[in-house]
Amino acid sequence: MIELLLFLVVVVIVVSIHEMGHYLAARSCGVRVLRFAVGFGKPLLSRFDRRGTEWCL
């Protein structure tokens, strides 16, 4: 059971790093990013930064 939980945590971390790469590439090309989200469905937490990007978990 602990192996499954550890696997899921690692997958979330790896996917988040991958998606952050997309975010940074878009920002470096001057693209406005509206939302950066980890997970699917209704966000549990949501915050906006000074550039207007919504960060969701």
Short mmCIF file of C-alpha atoms in Angstrom, two decimals:
data_model
loop_
_atom_site.label_atom_id
_atom_site.label_comp_id
_atom_site.label_asym_id
_atom_site.label_seq_id
_atom_site.Cartn_x
_atom_site.Cartn_y
_atom_site.Cartn_z
CA MET A 1 0.00 0.00 0.00
CA ILE A 2 2.79 2.43 0.88
CA GLU A 3 4.41 1.71 -2.49
CA LEU A 4 1.26 2.81 -4.31
CA LEU A 5 1.05 6.03 -2.30
CA LEU A 6 4.73 6.74 -2.92
CA PHE A 7 4.27 6.05 -6.64
CA LEU A 8 1.35 8.50 -6.84
CA VAL A 9 3.33 11.20 -5.02
CA VAL A 10 6.28 10.74 -7.38
CA VAL A 11 4.00 10.88 -10.44
CA VAL A 12 2.40 14.12 -9.22
CA ILE A 13 5.83 15.66 -8.65
CA VAL A 14 7.17 14.58 -12.05
CA VAL A 15 4.05 15.78 -13.90
CA SER A 16 4.15 19.10 -12.04
CA ILE A 17 7.79 19.65 -13.05
CA HIS A 18 6.93 18.75 -16.65
CA GLU A 19 3.99 21.18 -16.71
CA MET A 20 6.13 23.89 -15.11
CA GLY A 21 8.40 23.51 -18.14
CA HIS A 22 5.45 24.30 -20.41
CA TYR A 23 4.59 27.29 -18.22
CA LEU A 24 8.14 28.66 -18.31
CA ALA A 25 8.43 28.12 -22.07
CA ALA A 26 5.16 29.97 -22.66
CA ARG A 27 6.19 32.85 -20.39
CA SER A 28 9.59 33.14 -22.09
CA CYS A 29 7.82 33.45 -25.46
CA GLY A 30 5.53 36.19 -24.16
CA VAL A 31 2.40 34.05 -23.92
CA ARG A 32 -0.01 34.99 -21.13
CA VAL A 33 -0.75 31.93 -19.01
CA LEU A 34 -4.24 32.01 -17.51
CA ARG A 35 -4.07 28.89 -15.33
CA PHE A 36 -1.51 26.44 -13.99
CA ALA A 37 -3.27 23.48 -12.40
CA VAL A 38 -2.20 20.23 -10.81
CA GLY A 39 -4.98 17.65 -10.95
CA PHE A 40 -8.42 17.55 -12.50
CA GLY A 41 -11.86 18.73 -11.49
CA LYS A 42 -12.79 21.53 -9.16
CA PRO A 43 -9.71 23.14 -7.53
CA LEU A 44 -9.20 22.61 -3.80
CA LEU A 45 -6.94 25.67 -3.56
CA SER A 46 -6.65 28.55 -5.99
CA ARG A 47 -4.50 31.68 -5.95
CA PHE A 48 -3.71 34.43 -8.47
CA ASP A 49 -0.25 35.91 -8.94
CA ARG A 50 0.54 39.49 -9.98
CA ARG A 51 0.56 38.53 -13.68
CA GLY A 52 -2.99 37.19 -13.47
CA THR A 53 -2.10 33.50 -13.60
CA GLU A 54 -4.37 31.30 -11.50
CA TRP A 55 -2.45 28.59 -9.61
CA CYS A 56 -4.70 25.64 -8.72
CA LEU A 57 -4.35 22.45 -6.76
#
